PDB file of C-alpha atoms and ligand atoms in Angstrom:
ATOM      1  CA  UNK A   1      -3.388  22.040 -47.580  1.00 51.00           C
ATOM      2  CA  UNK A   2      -6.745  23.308 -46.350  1.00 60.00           C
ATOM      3  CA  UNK A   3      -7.303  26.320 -44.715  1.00 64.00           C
ATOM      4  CA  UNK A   4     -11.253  26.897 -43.065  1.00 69.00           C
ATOM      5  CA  UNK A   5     -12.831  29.363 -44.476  1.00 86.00           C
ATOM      6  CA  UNK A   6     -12.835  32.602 -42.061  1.00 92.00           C
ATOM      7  CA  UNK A   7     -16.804  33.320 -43.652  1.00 93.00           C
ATOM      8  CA  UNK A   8     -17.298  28.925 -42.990  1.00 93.00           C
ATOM      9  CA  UNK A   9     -19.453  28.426 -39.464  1.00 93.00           C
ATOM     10  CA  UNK A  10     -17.007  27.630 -36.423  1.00 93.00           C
ATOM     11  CA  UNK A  11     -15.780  23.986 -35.733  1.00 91.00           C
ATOM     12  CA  UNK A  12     -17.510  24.477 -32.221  1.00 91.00           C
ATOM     13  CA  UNK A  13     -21.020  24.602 -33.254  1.00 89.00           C
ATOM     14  CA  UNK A  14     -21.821  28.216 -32.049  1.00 91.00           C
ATOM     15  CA  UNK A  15     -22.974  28.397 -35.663  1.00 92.00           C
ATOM     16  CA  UNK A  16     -21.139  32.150 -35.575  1.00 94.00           C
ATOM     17  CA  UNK A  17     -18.937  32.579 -38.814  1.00 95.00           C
ATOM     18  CA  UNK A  18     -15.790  31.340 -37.795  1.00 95.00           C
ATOM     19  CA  UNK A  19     -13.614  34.671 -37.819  1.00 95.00           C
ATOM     20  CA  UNK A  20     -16.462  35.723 -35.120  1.00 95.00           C
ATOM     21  CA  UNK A  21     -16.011  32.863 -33.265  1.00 95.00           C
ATOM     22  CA  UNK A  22     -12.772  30.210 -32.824  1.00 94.00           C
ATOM     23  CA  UNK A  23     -10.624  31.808 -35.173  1.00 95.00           C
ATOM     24  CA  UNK A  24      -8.466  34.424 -32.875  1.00 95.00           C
ATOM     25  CA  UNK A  25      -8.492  31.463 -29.831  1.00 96.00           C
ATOM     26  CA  UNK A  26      -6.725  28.990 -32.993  1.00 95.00           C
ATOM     27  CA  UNK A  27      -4.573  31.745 -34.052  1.00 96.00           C
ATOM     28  CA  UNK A  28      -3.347  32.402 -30.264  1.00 97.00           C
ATOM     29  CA  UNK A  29      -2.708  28.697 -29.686  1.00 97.00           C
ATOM     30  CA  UNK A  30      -1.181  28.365 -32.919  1.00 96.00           C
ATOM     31  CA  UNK A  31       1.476  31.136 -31.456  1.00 97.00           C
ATOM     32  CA  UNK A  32       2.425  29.758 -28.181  1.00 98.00           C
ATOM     33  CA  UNK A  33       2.868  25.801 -30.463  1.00 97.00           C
ATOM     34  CA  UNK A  34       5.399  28.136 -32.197  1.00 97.00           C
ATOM     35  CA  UNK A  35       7.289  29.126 -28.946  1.00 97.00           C
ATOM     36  CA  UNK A  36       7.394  25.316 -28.644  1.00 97.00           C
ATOM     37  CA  UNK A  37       5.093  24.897 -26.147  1.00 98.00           C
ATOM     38  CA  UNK A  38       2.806  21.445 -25.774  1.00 98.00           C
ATOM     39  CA  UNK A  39      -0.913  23.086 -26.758  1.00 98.00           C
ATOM     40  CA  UNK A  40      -4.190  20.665 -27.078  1.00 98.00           C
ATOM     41  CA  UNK A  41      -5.434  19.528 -29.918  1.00 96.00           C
ATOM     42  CA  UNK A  42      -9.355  21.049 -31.527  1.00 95.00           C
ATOM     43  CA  UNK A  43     -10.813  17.534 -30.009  1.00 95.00           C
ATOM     44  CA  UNK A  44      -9.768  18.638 -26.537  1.00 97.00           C
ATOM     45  CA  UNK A  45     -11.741  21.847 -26.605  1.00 97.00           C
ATOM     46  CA  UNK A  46     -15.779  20.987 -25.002  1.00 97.00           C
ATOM     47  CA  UNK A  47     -18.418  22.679 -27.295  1.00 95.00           C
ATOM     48  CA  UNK A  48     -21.508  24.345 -25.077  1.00 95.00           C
ATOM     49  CA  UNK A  49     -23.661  21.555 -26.080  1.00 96.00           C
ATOM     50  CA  UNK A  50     -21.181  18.745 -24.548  1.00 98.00           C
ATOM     51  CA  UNK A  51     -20.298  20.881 -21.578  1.00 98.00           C
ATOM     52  CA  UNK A  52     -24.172  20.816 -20.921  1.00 98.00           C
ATOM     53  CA  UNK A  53     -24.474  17.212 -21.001  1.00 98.00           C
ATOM     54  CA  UNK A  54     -21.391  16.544 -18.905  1.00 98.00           C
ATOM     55  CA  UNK A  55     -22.660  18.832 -16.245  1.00 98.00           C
ATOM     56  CA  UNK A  56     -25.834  16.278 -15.818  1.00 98.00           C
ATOM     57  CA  UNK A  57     -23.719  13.468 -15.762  1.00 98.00           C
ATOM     58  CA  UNK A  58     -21.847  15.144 -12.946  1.00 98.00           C
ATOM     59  CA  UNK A  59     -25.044  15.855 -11.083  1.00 98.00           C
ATOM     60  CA  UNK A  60     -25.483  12.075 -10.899  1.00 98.00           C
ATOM     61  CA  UNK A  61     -21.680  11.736  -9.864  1.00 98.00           C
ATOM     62  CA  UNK A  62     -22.232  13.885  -7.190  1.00 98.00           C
ATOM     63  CA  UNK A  63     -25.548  12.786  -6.134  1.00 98.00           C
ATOM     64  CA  UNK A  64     -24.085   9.045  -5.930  1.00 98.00           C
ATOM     65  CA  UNK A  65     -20.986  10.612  -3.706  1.00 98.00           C
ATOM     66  CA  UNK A  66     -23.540  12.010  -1.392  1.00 98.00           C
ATOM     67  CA  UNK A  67     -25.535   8.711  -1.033  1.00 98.00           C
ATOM     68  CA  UNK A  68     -22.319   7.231   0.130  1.00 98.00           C
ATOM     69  CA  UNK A  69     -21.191   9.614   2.239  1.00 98.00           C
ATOM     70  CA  UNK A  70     -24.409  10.016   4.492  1.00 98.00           C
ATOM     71  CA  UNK A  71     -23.947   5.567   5.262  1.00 98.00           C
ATOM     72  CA  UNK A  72     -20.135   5.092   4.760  1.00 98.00           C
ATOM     73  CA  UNK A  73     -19.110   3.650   8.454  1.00 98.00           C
ATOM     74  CA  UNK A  74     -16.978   0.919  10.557  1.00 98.00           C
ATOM     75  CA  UNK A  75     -18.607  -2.347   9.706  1.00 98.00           C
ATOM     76  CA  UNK A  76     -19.673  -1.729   6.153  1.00 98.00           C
ATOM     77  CA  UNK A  77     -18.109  -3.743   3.200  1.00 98.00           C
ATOM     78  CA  UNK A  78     -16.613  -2.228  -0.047  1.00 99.00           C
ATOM     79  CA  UNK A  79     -19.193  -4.443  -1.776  1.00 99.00           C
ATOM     80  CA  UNK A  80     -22.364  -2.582  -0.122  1.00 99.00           C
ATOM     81  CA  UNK A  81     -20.671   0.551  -1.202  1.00 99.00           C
ATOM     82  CA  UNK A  82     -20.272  -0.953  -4.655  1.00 99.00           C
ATOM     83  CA  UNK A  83     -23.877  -2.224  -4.516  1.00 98.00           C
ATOM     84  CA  UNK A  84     -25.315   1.729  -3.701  1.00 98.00           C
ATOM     85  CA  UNK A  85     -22.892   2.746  -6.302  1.00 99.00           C
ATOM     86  CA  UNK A  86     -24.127   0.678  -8.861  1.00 98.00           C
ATOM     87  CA  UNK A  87     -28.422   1.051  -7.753  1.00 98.00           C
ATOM     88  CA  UNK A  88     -28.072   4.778  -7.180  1.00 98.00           C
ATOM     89  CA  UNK A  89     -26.627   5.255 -10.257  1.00 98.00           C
ATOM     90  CA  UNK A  90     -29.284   3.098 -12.113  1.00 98.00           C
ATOM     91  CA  UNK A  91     -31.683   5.421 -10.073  1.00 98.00           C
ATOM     92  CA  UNK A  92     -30.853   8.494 -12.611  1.00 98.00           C
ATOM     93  CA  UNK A  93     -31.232   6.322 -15.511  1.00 98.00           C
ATOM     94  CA  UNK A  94     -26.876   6.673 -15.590  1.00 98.00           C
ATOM     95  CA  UNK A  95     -24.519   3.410 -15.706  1.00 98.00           C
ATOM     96  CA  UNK A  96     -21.057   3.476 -13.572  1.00 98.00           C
ATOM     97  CA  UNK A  97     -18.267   4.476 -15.471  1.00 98.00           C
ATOM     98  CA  UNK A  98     -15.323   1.831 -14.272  1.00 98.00           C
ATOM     99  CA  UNK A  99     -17.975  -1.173 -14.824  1.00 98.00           C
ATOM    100  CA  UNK A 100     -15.976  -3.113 -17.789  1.00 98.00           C
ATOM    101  CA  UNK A 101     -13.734  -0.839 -18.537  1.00 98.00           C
ATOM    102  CA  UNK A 102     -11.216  -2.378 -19.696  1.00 97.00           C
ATOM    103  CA  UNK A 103     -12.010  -5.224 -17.971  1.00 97.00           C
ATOM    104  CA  UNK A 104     -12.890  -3.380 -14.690  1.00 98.00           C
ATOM    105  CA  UNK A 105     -14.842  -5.706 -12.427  1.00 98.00           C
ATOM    106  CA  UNK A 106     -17.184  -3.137 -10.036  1.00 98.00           C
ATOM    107  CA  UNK A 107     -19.045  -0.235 -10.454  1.00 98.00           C
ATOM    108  CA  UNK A 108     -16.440   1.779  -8.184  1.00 99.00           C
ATOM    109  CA  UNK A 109     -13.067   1.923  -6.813  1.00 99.00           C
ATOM    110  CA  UNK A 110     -12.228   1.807  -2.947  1.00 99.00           C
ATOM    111  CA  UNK A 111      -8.888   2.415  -1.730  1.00 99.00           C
ATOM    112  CA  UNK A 112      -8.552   2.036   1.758  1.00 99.00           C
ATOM    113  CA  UNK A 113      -5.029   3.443   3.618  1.00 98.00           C
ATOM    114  CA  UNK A 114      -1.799   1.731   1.521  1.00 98.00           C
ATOM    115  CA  UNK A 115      -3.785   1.240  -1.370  1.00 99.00           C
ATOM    116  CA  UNK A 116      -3.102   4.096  -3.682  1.00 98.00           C
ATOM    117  CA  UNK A 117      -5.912   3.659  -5.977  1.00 98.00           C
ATOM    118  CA  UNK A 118      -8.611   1.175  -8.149  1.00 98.00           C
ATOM    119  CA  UNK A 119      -8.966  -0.879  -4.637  1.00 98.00           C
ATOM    120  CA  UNK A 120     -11.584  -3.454  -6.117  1.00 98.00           C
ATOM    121  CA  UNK A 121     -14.394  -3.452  -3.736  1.00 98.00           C
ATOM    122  CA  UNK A 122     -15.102  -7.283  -2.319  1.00 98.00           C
ATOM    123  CA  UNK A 123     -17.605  -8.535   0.342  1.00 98.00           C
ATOM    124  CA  UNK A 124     -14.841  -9.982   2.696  1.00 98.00           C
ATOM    125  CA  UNK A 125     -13.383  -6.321   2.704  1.00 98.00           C
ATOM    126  CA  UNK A 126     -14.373  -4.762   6.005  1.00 98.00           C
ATOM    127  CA  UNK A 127     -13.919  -0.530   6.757  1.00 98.00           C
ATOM    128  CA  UNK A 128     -12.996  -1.002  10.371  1.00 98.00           C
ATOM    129  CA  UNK A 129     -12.049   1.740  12.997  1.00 98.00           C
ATOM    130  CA  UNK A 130      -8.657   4.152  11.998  1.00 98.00           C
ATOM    131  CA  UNK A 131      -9.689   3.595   8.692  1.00 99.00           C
ATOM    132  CA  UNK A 132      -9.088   6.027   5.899  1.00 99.00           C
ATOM    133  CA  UNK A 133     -10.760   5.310   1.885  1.00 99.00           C
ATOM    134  CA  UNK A 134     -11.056   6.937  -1.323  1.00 99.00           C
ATOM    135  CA  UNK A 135     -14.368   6.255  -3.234  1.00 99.00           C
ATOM    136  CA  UNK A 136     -13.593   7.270  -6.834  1.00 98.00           C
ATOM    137  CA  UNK A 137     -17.296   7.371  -8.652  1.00 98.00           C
ATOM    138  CA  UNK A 138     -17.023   8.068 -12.492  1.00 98.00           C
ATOM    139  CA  UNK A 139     -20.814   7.940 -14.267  1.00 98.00           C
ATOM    140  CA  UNK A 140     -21.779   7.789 -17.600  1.00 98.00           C
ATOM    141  CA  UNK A 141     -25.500   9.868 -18.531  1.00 98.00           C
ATOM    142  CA  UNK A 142     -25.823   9.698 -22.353  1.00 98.00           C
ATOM    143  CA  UNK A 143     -22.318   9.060 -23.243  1.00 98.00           C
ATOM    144  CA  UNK A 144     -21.222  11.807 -21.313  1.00 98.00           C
ATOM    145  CA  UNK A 145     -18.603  11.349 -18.565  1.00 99.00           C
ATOM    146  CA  UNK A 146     -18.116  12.612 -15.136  1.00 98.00           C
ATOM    147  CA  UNK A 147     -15.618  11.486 -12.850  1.00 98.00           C
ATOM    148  CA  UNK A 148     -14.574  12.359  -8.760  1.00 98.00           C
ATOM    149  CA  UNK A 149     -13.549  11.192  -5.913  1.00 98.00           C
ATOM    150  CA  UNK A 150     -13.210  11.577  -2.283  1.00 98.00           C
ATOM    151  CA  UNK A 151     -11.855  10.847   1.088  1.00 99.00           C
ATOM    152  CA  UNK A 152     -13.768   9.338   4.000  1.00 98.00           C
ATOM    153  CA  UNK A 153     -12.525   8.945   7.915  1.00 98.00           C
ATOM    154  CA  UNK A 154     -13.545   5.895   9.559  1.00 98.00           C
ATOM    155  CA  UNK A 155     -14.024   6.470  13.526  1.00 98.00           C
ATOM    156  CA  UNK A 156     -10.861   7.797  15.399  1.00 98.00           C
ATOM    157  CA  UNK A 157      -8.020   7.715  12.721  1.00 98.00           C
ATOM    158  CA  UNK A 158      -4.993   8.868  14.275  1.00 98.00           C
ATOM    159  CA  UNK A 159      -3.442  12.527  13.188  1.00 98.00           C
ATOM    160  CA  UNK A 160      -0.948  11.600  11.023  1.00 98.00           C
ATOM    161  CA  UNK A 161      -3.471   9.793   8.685  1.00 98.00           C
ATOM    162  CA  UNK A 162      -6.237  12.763   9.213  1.00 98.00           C
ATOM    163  CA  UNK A 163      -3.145  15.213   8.550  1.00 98.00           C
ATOM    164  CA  UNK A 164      -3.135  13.296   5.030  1.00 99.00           C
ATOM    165  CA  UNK A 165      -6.169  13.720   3.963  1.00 99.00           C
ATOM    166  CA  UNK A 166      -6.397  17.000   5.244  1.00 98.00           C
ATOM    167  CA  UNK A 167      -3.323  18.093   3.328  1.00 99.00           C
ATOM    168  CA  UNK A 168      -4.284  16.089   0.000  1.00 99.00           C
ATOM    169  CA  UNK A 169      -7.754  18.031  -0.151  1.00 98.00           C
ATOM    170  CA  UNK A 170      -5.871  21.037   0.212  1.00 98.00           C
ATOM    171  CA  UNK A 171      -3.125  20.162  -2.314  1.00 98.00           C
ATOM    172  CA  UNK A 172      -6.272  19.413  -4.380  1.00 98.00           C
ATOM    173  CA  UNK A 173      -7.691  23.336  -3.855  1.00 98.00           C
ATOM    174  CA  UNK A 174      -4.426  25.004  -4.448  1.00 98.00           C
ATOM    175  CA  UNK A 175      -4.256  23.275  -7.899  1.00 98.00           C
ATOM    176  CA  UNK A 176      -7.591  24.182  -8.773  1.00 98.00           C
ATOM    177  CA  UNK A 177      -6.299  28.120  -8.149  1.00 98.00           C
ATOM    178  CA  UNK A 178      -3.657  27.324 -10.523  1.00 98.00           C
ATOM    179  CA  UNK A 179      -6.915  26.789 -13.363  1.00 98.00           C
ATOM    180  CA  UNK A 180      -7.013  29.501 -15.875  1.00 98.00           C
ATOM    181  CA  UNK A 181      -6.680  30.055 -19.393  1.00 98.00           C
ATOM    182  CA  UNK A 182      -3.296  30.882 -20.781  1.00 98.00           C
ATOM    183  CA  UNK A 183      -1.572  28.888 -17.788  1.00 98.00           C
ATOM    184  CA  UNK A 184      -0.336  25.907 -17.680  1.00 98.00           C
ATOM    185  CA  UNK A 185      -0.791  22.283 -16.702  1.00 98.00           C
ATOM    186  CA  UNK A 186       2.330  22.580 -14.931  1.00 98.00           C
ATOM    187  CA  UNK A 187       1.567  25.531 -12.789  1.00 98.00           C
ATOM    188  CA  UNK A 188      -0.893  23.431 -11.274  1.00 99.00           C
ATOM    189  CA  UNK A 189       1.431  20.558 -10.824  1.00 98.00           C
ATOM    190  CA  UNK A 190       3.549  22.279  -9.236  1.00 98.00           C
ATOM    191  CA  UNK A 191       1.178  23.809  -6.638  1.00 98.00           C
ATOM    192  CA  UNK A 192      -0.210  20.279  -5.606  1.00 98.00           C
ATOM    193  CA  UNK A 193       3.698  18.592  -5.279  1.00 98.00           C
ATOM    194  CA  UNK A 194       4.775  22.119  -3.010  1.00 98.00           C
ATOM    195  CA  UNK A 195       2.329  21.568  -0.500  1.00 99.00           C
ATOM    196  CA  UNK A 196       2.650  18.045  -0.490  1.00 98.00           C
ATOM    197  CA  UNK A 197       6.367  17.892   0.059  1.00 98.00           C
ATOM    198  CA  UNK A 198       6.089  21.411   2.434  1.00 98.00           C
ATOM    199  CA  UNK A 199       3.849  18.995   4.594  1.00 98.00           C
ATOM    200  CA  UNK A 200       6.636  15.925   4.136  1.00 98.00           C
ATOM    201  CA  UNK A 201       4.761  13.827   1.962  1.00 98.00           C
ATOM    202  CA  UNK A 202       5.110  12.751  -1.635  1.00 98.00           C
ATOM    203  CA  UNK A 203       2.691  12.890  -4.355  1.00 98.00           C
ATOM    204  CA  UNK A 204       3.166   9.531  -6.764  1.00 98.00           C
ATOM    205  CA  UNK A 205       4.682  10.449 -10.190  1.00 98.00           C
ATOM    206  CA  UNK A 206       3.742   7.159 -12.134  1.00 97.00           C
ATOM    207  CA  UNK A 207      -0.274   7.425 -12.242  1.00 98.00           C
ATOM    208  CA  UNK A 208      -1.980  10.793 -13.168  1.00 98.00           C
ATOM    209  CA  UNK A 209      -5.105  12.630 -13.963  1.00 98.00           C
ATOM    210  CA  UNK A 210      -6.692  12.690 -17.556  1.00 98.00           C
ATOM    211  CA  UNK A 211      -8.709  14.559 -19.588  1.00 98.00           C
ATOM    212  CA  UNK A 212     -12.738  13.829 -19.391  1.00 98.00           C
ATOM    213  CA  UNK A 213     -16.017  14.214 -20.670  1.00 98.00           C
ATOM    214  CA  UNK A 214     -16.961  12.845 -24.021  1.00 98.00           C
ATOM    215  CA  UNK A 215     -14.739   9.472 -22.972  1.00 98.00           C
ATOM    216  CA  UNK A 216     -14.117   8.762 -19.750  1.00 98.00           C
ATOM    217  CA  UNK A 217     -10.230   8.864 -20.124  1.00 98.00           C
ATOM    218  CA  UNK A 218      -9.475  11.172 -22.865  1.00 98.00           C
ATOM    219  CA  UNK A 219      -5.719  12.987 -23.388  1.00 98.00           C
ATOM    220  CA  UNK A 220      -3.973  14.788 -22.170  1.00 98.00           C
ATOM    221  CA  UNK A 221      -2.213  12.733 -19.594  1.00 98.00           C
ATOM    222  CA  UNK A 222      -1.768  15.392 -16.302  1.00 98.00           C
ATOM    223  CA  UNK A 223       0.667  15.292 -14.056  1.00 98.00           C
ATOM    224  CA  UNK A 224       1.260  16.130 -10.700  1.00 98.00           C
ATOM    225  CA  UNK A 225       4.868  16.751  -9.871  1.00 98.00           C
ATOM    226  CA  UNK A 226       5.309  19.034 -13.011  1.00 98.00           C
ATOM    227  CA  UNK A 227       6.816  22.459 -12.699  1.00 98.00           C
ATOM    228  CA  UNK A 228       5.727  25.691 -13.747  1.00 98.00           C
ATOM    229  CA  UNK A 229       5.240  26.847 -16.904  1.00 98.00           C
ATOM    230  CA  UNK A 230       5.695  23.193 -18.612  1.00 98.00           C
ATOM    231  CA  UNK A 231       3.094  20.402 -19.844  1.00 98.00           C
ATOM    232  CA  UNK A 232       0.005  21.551 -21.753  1.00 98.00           C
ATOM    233  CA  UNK A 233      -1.464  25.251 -22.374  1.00 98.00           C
ATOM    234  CA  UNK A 234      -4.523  25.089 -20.896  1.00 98.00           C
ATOM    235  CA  UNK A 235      -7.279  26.894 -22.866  1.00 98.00           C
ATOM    236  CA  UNK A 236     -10.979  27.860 -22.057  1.00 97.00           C
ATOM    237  CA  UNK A 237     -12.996  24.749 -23.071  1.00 97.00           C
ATOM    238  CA  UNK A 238     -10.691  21.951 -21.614  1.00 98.00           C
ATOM    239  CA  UNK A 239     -12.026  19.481 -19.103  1.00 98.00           C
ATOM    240  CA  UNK A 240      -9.557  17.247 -17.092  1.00 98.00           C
ATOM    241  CA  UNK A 241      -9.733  15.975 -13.411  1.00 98.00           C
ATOM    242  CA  UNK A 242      -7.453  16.995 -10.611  1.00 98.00           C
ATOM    243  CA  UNK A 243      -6.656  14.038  -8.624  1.00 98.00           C
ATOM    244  CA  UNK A 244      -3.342  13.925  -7.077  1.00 98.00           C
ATOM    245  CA  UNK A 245      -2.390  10.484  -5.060  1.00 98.00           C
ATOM    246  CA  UNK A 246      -0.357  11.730  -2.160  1.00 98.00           C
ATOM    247  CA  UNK A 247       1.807   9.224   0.345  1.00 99.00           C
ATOM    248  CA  UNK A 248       2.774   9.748   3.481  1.00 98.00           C
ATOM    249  CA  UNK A 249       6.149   7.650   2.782  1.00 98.00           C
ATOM    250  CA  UNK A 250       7.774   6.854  -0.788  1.00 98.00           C
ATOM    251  CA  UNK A 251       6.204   7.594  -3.770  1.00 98.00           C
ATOM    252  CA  UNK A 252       6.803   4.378  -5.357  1.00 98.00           C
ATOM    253  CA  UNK A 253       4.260   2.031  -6.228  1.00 98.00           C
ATOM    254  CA  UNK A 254       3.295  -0.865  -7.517  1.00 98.00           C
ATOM    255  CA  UNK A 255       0.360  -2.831  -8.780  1.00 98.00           C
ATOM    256  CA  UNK A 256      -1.228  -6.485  -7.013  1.00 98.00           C
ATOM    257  CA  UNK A 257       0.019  -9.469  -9.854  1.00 98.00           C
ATOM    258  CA  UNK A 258      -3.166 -11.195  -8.922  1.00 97.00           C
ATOM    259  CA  UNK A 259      -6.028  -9.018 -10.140  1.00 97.00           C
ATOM    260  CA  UNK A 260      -3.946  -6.478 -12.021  1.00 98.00           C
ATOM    261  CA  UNK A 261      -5.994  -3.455 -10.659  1.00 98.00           C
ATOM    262  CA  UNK A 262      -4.891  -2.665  -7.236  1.00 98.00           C
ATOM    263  CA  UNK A 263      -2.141  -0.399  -6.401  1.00 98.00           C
ATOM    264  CA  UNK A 264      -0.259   0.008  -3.751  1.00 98.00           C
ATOM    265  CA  UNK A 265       2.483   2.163  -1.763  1.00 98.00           C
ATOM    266  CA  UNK A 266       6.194   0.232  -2.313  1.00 98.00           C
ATOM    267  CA  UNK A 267       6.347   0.967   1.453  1.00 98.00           C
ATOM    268  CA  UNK A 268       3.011  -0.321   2.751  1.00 98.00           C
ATOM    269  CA  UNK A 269       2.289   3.760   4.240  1.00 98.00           C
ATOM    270  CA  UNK A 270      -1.219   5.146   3.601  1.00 99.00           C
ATOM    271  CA  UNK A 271      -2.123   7.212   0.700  1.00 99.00           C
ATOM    272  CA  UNK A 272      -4.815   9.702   0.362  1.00 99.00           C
ATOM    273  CA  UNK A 273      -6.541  10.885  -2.838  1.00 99.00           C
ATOM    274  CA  UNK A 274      -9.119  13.912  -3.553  1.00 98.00           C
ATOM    275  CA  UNK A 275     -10.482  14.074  -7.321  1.00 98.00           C
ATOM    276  CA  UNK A 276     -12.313  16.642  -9.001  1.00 98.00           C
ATOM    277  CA  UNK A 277     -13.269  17.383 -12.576  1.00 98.00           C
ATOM    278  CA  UNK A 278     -12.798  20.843 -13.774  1.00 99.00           C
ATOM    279  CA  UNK A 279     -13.279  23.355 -16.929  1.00 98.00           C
ATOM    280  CA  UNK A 280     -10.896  25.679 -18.131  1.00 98.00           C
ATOM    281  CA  UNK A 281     -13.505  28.959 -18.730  1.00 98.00           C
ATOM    282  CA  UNK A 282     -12.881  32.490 -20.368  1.00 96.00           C
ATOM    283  CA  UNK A 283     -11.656  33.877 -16.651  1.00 97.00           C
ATOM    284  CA  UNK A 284     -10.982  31.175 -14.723  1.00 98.00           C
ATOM    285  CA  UNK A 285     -12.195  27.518 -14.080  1.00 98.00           C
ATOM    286  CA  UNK A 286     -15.546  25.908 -13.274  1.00 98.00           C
ATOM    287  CA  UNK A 287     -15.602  22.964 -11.286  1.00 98.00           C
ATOM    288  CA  UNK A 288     -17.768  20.493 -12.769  1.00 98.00           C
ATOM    289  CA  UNK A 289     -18.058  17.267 -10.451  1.00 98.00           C
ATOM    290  CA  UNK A 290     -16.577  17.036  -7.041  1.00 98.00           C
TER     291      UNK A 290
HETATM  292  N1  MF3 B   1     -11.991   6.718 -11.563  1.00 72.72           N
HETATM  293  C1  MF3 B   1     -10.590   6.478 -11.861  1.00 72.72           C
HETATM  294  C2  MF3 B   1      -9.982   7.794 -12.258  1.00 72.72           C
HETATM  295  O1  MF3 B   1     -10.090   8.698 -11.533  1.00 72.72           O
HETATM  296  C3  MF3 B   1     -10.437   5.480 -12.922  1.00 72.72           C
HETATM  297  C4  MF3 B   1     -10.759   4.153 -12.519  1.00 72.72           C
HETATM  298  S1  MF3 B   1     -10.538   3.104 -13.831  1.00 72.72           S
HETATM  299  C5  MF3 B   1     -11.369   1.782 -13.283  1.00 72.72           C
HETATM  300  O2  MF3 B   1      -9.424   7.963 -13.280  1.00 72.72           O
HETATM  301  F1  MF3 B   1     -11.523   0.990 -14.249  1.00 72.72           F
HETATM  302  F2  MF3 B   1     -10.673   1.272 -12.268  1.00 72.72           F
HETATM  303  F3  MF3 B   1     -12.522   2.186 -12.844  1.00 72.72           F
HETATM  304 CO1   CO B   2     -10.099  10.251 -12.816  1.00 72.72          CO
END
């Protein structure tokens, strides 16, 4: 058994003795794994030094979104959006995330109404007028991860689909108030699924969010349709991405046998999806990319 030294410098590289740094926070996790709850692990926790460097990543993230947001429009292929992706991104000296990762073949995913999510973008792939897609960026600046995505309309969609996305960015904000230290991943679960099913829709159980930062899919796994009080204690220092896939039918999904990649809704409805990375702080949550 070894026990670190209380007088031994902090695991987080404050280079503070670790009784004046980390060692209450361990002690206080170390209580509520007792009471049998599901607590992260030290190599969940961000130092300051990798928070910095994910926060620059992000600025390219979000930089990239905004390049695609001011051109997205009827008439434009998912491959010039994957093309922008790929030379913006290049631009800050950053690579895209999702380019061969595991076997990814584009520098971004577009998902455009039934498809749920990781819609391959492909030159005879047209955004035409009703339209609605998610563009889910993810960058990688030094090694450092960032990771968001978001909704775009396409001309006149009708209200049902605009209600969506409307509803999805908004179960997307009132998980982000769920964010604090001490809480749980499951109180913001179960904000996102309550407004989602208030507003008759269901939010897909089988894909989730992740943790992020220092790899680009990092535990824990994050649900959700989780209820209060359950999954993971969140803690100041954990990153993870809030990115709920909401359907205006069934929940059930599947994904395309040819390429492997492409979900979709069992019952051919549209989907929406809002993603953005946050970080558990000391009184709250900062969000990080968006
Ligand atoms: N960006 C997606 C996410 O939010 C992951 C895509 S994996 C890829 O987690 F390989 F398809 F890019
Ligand atoms: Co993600």
């Amino acid at each position: 058994m070894h026990f670190l030294n209380r007088n031994n410098p902090c695991w987080c590289g404050s280079g503070l003795k670790y009784k004046k740094c980390h060692y209450d926070f361990d002690q206080k996790i170390a209580l509520y794994r007792r009471q049998g709850h599901i607590v992260p692990s030290q190599d969940m926790i961000k130092t300051q030094s990798q928070i910095h460097a994910i926060r620059e990543s992000a600025k390219v993230n979000v930089a990239v979104l905004d390049y695609v947001a001011q051109r997205i429009k009827e008439g434009v292929t998912t491959q010039e959006i994957d093309n922008w992706v790929f030379e913006q991104t290049a631009k800050y000296h950053a690579t895209p995330a999702p380019l061969n990762f595991e076997g990814y073949p584009k520098s971004v995913c577009t998902s455009i109404n039934e498809v749920v999510c990781h819609g391959i973008p492909s030159p005879d792939v047209v955004l035409k007028d009703g339209d609605i897609v998610n563009v889910d960026c993810s960058t990688n600046l030094n090694g450092y991860y960032s990771d968001s995505s978001r909704m775009f309309c396409i001309g006149n969609v009708s209200p049902e689909k605009r209600k969506l996305v409307d509803v999805t960015k908004e179960c997307m904000e009132l998980g982000l108030k769920e964010v604090k230290p001490w809480g749980f991943l499951g109180d913001m679960a179960q904000a996102v699924n309550d407004h989602a099913r208030a507003n008759g829709f269901r939010v897909v159980v089988d894909i989730g969010g992740h943790g992020v930062g220092v790899e680009f899919h990092e535990d824990p796994w994050v649900s959700y349709v989780a209820r209060k009080g359950t999954e993971m204690l969140m803690v100041p220092g954990m990153m993870f991405t809030i990115e709920p896939m909401i359907n205006m039918g069934t929940e059930e999904v599947y994904v395309d046998e040819k390429d492997d990649w492409t979900v979709y809704t069992a019952d051919g409805k549209p989907s929406a999806q809002w993603e953005i990375q946050v970080l558990v702080t000391e009184d709250g949550h900062e969000v990080i990319c968006w």
